[in-house]
XYZ file of C-alpha atoms in Angstrom:
148
model
C -0.078 0.050 -0.132
C 2.866 2.189 0.895
C 4.404 1.648 -2.484
C 1.126 2.325 -4.103
C 1.072 5.853 -2.622
C 4.809 6.709 -3.507
C 4.407 5.756 -7.098
C 1.214 8.133 -7.280
C 3.065 10.775 -5.367
C 5.948 10.446 -7.806
C 3.874 10.469 -10.933
C 2.406 13.685 -9.217
C 5.969 15.119 -8.767
C 6.899 14.214 -12.253
C 3.859 15.733 -13.686
C 4.507 19.006 -11.811
C 8.275 18.901 -12.938
C 7.255 18.374 -16.570
C 5.959 21.797 -16.414
C 9.376 23.168 -16.150
C 11.827 20.718 -17.505
C 12.489 19.026 -20.677
C 12.217 15.192 -20.680
C 15.684 14.803 -20.660
C 16.393 17.192 -17.647
C 13.102 15.336 -16.058
C 14.856 11.831 -16.472
C 17.980 13.029 -14.884
C 16.197 14.478 -12.060
C 14.046 11.527 -11.153
C 16.710 8.949 -11.939
C 18.410 8.680 -8.939
C 16.956 7.310 -6.033
C 18.463 8.108 -2.465
C 18.794 4.839 -0.360
C 19.609 5.017 3.623
C 21.668 1.900 4.296
C 19.267 0.838 6.986
C 16.918 0.279 3.956
C 19.478 -1.455 1.859
C 18.730 -4.844 2.577
C 14.863 -4.460 2.297
C 15.401 -2.785 -1.064
C 17.945 -5.548 -2.305
C 15.135 -8.408 -1.262
C 12.437 -6.555 -3.019
C 14.602 -6.439 -6.309
C 14.458 -10.481 -6.083
C 17.650 -13.011 -5.979
C 18.190 -12.711 -10.102
C 18.817 -8.757 -9.546
C 22.281 -7.772 -10.987
C 23.472 -4.682 -8.439
C 26.589 -3.342 -9.302
C 28.144 -1.283 -6.146
C 30.448 1.348 -7.509
C 32.944 2.766 -4.807
C 34.012 6.384 -6.073
C 36.429 7.033 -3.116
C 39.734 7.370 -3.459
C 42.204 4.203 -2.797
C 43.332 5.141 0.489
C 39.649 5.790 1.760
C 38.713 2.024 0.310
C 41.708 0.711 2.046
C 40.747 2.425 5.258
C 37.232 1.419 5.247
C 35.335 -1.191 2.795
C 31.868 -2.912 2.853
C 32.052 -6.765 3.276
C 31.250 -8.640 0.354
C 27.811 -9.301 -0.006
C 25.883 -11.927 -1.875
C 24.204 -10.738 -5.181
C 26.512 -7.411 -5.104
C 29.359 -6.906 -7.804
C 31.834 -4.190 -6.745
C 33.839 -2.075 -8.600
C 36.109 0.747 -7.445
C 36.380 3.939 -9.672
C 37.357 7.131 -8.049
C 35.106 10.182 -8.928
C 38.249 11.506 -10.573
C 38.563 8.750 -12.900
C 34.795 8.271 -13.615
C 34.425 10.199 -17.146
C 37.619 8.391 -18.383
C 36.449 5.116 -17.156
C 32.675 5.008 -18.377
C 33.062 2.355 -21.313
C 34.696 0.088 -18.075
C 31.391 0.808 -16.100
C 29.346 -0.177 -19.099
C 31.042 -3.185 -19.198
C 30.017 -4.413 -16.277
C 26.784 -3.704 -16.450
C 23.600 -5.304 -17.793
C 20.628 -3.778 -19.160
C 18.690 -4.623 -16.086
C 21.339 -3.515 -13.894
C 21.017 -1.578 -10.760
C 23.920 0.685 -10.064
C 24.752 1.715 -6.531
C 27.136 4.825 -5.810
C 28.916 4.747 -2.624
C 31.547 7.410 -1.104
C 32.556 8.562 2.347
C 29.260 10.690 3.059
C 27.295 10.543 -0.197
C 28.143 13.854 -1.933
C 30.740 12.482 -4.419
C 28.691 9.331 -5.277
C 25.490 11.765 -5.971
C 27.450 13.522 -8.285
C 28.680 9.938 -10.171
C 24.772 8.981 -9.752
C 23.955 11.931 -11.478
C 26.585 11.495 -14.257
C 25.431 8.248 -14.927
C 21.805 9.131 -14.917
C 22.624 11.696 -17.507
C 24.554 9.051 -19.562
C 21.271 6.872 -19.682
C 21.636 4.701 -17.067
C 17.958 4.567 -15.534
C 18.366 2.511 -12.304
C 20.705 4.230 -10.332
C 21.075 4.567 -6.318
C 22.778 6.550 -4.121
C 23.786 5.477 -0.597
C 22.709 8.287 1.514
C 25.043 9.243 3.935
C 27.796 7.007 2.387
C 30.123 4.169 4.031
C 29.973 6.503 7.127
C 26.087 6.007 7.467
C 26.713 2.333 6.301
C 29.212 1.601 9.174
C 26.626 3.371 11.669
C 23.311 1.635 10.374
C 24.666 -1.822 9.291
C 28.205 -2.855 9.653
C 29.801 -1.215 12.948
C 33.063 -3.305 12.067
C 33.391 -1.104 9.211
C 36.111 1.642 10.034
C 34.822 5.448 10.447
C 37.042 7.971 9.568
């Protein structure tokens, strides 16, 4: 029932934004879902066991060495720092399928949102940003992940 209300609200938002935006701008604005880590497992379960999830960590290498998410079933991991993102777009595309859900992660969610918006602008339509980044992930899901 909540999903029905959320879809209806999203439809109203799309209609309202359509009066101010082109369809390409609207797709860009609506394409990135903000997902808090505490909701990640439920989101993954809702997608089903056959869903392809690609988690792209956009932090620098030293940050990844400092704090990393433990491997999770059903998730492929890719490290592409934000500074390399544009140059590695073809590599990112090669890691995805048509039905891939791309999840972007950074330290606090700002760099990953920029990466997610870039991917949405490139035509990826199932892009998720981890709200609060790995810091929120450590707090909500994996207390063993170092905070920095």
